[in-house]
PDB file of C-alpha atoms in Angstrom:
ATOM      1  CA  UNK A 918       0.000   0.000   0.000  1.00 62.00           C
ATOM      2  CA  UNK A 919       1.035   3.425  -0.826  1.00 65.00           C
ATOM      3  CA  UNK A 920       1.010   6.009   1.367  1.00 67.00           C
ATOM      4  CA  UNK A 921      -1.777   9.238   1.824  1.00 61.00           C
ATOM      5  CA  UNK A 922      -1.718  12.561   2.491  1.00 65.00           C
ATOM      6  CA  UNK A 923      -4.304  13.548   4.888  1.00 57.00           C
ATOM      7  CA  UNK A 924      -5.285  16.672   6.437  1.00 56.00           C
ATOM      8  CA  UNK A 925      -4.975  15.535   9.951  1.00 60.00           C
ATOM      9  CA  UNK A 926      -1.472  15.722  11.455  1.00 67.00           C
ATOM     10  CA  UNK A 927      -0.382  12.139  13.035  1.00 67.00           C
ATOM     11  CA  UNK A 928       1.920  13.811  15.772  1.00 75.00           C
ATOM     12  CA  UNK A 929      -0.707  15.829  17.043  1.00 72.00           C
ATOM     13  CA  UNK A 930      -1.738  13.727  20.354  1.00 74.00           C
ATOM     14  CA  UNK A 931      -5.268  13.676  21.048  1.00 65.00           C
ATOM     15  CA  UNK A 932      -6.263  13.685  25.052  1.00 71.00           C
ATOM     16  CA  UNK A 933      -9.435  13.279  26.328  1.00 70.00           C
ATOM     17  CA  UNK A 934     -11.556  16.134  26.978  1.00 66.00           C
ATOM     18  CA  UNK A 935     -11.817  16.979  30.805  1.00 73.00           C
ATOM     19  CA  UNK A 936     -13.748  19.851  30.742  1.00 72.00           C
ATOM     20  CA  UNK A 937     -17.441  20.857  31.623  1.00 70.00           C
ATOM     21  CA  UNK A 938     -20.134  20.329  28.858  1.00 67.00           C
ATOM     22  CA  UNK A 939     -22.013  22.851  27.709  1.00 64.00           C
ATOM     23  CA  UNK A 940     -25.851  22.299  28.192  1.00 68.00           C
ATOM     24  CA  UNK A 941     -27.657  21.718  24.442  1.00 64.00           C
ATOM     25  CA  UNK A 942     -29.530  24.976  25.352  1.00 69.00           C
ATOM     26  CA  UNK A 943     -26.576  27.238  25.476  1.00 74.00           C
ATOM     27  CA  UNK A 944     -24.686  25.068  22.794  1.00 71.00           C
ATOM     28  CA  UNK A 945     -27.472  25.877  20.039  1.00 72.00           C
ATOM     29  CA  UNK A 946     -27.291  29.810  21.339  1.00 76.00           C
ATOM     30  CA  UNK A 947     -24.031  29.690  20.141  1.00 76.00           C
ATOM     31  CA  UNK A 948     -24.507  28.070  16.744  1.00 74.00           C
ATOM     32  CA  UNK A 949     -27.022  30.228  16.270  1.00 75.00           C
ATOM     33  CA  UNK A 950     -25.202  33.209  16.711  1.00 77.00           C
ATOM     34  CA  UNK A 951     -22.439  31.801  14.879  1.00 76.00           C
ATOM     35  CA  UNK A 952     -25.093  31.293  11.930  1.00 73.00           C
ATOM     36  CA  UNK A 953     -26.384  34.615  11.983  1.00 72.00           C
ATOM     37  CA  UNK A 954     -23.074  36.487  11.503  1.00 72.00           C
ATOM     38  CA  UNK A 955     -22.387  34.309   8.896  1.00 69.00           C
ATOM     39  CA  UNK A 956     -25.116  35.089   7.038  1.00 69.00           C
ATOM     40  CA  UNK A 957     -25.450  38.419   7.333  1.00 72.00           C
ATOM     41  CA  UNK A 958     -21.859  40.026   8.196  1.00 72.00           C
ATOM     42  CA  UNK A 959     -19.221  37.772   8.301  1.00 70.00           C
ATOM     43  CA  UNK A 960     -19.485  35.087   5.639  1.00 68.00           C
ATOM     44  CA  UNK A 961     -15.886  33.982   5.417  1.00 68.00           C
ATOM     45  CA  UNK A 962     -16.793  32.021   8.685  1.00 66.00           C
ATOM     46  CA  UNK A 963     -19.931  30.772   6.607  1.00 65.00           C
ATOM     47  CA  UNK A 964     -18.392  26.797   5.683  1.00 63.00           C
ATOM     48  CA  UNK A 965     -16.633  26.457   8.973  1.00 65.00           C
ATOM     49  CA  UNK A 966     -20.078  27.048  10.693  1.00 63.00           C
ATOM     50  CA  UNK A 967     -21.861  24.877   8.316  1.00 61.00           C
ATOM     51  CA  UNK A 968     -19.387  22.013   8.957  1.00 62.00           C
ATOM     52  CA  UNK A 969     -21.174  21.918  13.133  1.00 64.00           C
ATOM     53  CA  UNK A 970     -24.999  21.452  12.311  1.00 72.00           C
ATOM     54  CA  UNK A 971     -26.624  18.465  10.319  1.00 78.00           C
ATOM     55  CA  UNK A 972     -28.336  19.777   7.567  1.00 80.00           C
ATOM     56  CA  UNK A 973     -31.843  18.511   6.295  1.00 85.00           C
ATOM     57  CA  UNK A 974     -33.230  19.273   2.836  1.00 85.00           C
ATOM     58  CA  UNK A 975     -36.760  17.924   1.477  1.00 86.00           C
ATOM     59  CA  UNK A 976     -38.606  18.302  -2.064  1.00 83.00           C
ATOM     60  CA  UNK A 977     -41.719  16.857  -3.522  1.00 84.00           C
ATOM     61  CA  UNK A 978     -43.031  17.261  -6.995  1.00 81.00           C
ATOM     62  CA  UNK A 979     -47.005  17.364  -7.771  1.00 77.00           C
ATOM     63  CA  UNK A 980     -48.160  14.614 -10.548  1.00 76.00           C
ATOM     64  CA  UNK A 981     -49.884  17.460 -12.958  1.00 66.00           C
ATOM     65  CA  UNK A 982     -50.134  15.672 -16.247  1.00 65.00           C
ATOM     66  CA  UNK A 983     -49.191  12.244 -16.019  1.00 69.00           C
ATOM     67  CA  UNK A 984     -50.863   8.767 -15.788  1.00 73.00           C
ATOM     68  CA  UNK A 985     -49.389   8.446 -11.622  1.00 72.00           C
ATOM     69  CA  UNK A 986     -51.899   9.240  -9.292  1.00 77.00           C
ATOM     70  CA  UNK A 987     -49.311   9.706  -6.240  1.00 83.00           C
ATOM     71  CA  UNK A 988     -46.647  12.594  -6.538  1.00 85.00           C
ATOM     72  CA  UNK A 989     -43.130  11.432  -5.003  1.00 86.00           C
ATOM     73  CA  UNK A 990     -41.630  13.194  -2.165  1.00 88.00           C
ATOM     74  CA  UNK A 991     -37.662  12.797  -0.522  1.00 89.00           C
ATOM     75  CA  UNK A 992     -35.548  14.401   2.012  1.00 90.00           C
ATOM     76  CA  UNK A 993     -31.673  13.969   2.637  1.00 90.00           C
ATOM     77  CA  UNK A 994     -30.241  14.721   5.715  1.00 89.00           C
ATOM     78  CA  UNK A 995     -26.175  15.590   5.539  1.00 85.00           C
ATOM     79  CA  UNK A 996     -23.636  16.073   8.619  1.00 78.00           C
ATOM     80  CA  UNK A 997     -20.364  18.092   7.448  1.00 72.00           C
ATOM     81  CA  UNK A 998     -20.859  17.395   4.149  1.00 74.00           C
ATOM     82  CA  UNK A 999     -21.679  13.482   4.091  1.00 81.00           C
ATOM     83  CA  UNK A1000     -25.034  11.914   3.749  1.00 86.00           C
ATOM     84  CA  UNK A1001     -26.426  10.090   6.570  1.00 86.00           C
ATOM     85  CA  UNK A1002     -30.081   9.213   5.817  1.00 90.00           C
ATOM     86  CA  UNK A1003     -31.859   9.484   3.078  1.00 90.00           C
ATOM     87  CA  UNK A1004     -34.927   8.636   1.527  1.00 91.00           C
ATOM     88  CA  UNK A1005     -37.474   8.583  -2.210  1.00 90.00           C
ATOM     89  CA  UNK A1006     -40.875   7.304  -2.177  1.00 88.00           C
ATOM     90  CA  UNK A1007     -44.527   7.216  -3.394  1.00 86.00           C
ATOM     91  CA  UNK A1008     -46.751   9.501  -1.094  1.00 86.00           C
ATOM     92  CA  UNK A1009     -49.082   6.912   0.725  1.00 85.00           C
ATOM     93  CA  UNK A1010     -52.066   9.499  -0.047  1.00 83.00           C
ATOM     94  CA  UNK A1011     -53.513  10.902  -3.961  1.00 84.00           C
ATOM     95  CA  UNK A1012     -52.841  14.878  -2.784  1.00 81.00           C
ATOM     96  CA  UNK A1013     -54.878  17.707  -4.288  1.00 80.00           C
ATOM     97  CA  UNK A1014     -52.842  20.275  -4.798  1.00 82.00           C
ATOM     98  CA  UNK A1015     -48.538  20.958  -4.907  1.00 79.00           C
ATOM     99  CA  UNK A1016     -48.901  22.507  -1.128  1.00 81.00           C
ATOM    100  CA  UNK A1017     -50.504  19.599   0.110  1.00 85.00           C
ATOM    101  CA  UNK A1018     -47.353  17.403  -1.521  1.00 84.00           C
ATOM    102  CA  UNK A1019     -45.388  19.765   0.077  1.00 84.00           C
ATOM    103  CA  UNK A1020     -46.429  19.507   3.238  1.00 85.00           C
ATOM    104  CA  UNK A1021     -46.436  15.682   3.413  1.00 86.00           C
ATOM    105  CA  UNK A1022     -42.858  15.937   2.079  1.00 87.00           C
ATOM    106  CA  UNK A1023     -42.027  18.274   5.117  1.00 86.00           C
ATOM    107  CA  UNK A1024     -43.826  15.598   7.715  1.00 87.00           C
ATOM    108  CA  UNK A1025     -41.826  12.880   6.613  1.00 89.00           C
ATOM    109  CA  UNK A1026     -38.557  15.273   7.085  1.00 88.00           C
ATOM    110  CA  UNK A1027     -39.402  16.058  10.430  1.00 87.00           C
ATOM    111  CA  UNK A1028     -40.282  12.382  11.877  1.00 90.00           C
ATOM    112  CA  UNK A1029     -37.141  11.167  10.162  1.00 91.00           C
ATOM    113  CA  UNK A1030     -34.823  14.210  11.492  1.00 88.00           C
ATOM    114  CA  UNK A1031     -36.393  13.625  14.975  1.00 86.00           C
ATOM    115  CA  UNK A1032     -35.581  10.027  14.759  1.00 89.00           C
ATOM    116  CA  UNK A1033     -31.975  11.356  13.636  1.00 87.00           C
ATOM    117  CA  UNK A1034     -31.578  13.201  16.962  1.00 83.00           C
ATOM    118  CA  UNK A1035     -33.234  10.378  19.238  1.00 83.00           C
ATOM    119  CA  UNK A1036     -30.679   7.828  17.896  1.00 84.00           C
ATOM    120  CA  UNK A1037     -27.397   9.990  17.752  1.00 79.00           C
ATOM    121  CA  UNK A1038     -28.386  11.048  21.582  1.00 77.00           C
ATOM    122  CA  UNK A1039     -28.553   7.536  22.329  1.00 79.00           C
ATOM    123  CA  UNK A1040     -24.848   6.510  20.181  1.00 73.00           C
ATOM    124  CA  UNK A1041     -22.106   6.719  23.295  1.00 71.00           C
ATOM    125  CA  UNK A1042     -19.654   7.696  21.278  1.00 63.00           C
ATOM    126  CA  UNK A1043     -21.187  11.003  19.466  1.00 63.00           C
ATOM    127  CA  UNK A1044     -19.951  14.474  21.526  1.00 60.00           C
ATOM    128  CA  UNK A1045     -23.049  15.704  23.637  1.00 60.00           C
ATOM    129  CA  UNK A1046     -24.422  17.786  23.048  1.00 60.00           C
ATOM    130  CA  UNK A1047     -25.974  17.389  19.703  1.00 63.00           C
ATOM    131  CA  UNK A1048     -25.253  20.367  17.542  1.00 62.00           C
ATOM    132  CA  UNK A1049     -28.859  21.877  15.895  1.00 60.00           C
ATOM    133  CA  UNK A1050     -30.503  20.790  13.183  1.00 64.00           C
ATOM    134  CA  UNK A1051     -30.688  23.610   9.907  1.00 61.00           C
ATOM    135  CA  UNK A1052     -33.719  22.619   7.743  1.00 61.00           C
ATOM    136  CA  UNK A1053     -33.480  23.824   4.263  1.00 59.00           C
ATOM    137  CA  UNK A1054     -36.473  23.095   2.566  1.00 57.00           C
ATOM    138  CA  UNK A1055     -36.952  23.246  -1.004  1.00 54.00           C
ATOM    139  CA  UNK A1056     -40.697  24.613  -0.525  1.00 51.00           C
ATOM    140  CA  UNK A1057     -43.322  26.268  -3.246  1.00 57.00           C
ATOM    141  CA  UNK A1058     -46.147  26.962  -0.148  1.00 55.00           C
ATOM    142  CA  UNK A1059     -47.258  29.845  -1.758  1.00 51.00           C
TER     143      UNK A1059
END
């Protein structure tokens, strides 16, 4: 096997971390604030903040003119950059309009990015506490 280069440095020692956790509250304050100045004044900081939330996206399309008689909805959910659950199905339901697909589309997100946060709570070797979820939905409400 050849050797590769990698970003981490191998003589860098890690220790373990010995001091006080911040509670989830005051962790997502911070992310938050981190978010918000990288949106709207500092967005050189923008992809180093985006690497510490999981990020959700959803879409659905409305069966207009076609033969199908259910419109297909997915969601994706990413942490720094890599996918970790994902899903593309049939809608269980014949929907009347493209808000209505929408809105299923954005139920199924949010049970499955619940479920996300239930199960990585539960994994003993993920830091606590979680960093906050960023939904960005690919909606047409209006």
């Amino acid at each position: 096997m050849s050797p590769v280069s990698s970003p981490f440095d191998p003589a860098v020692k890690l220790r373990k971390n010995t001091r006080e956790s911040v509670s989830q509250y005051k962790y997502s304050q911070i992310i938050g604030a981190l978010l918000h100045l990288a949106n709207h004044t500092r967005p050189d900081i923008a992809y180093a903040v985006g690497r510490l939330v999981m990020e959700g996206y959803s879409d659905a399309n409305w069966i207009f003119y076609s033969e199908e008689t259910k419109s297909t909805s997915g969601y994706v959910f990413t942490i720094s950059g890599g996918v970790v659950s994902w899903k593309s199905a049939k809608q269980i339901i014949i929907s009347r309009s493209a808000m209505e697909v929408e809105l299923m589309a954005l139920d199924a997100t949010n049970t499955e990015a619940e479920w996300l946060q239930n199960f990585m709570n539960d994994l003993p070797f993920i830091v606590k506490p979680l960093p906050p979820f960023q939904y960005i939905v690919t909606v047409k409400l209006l």
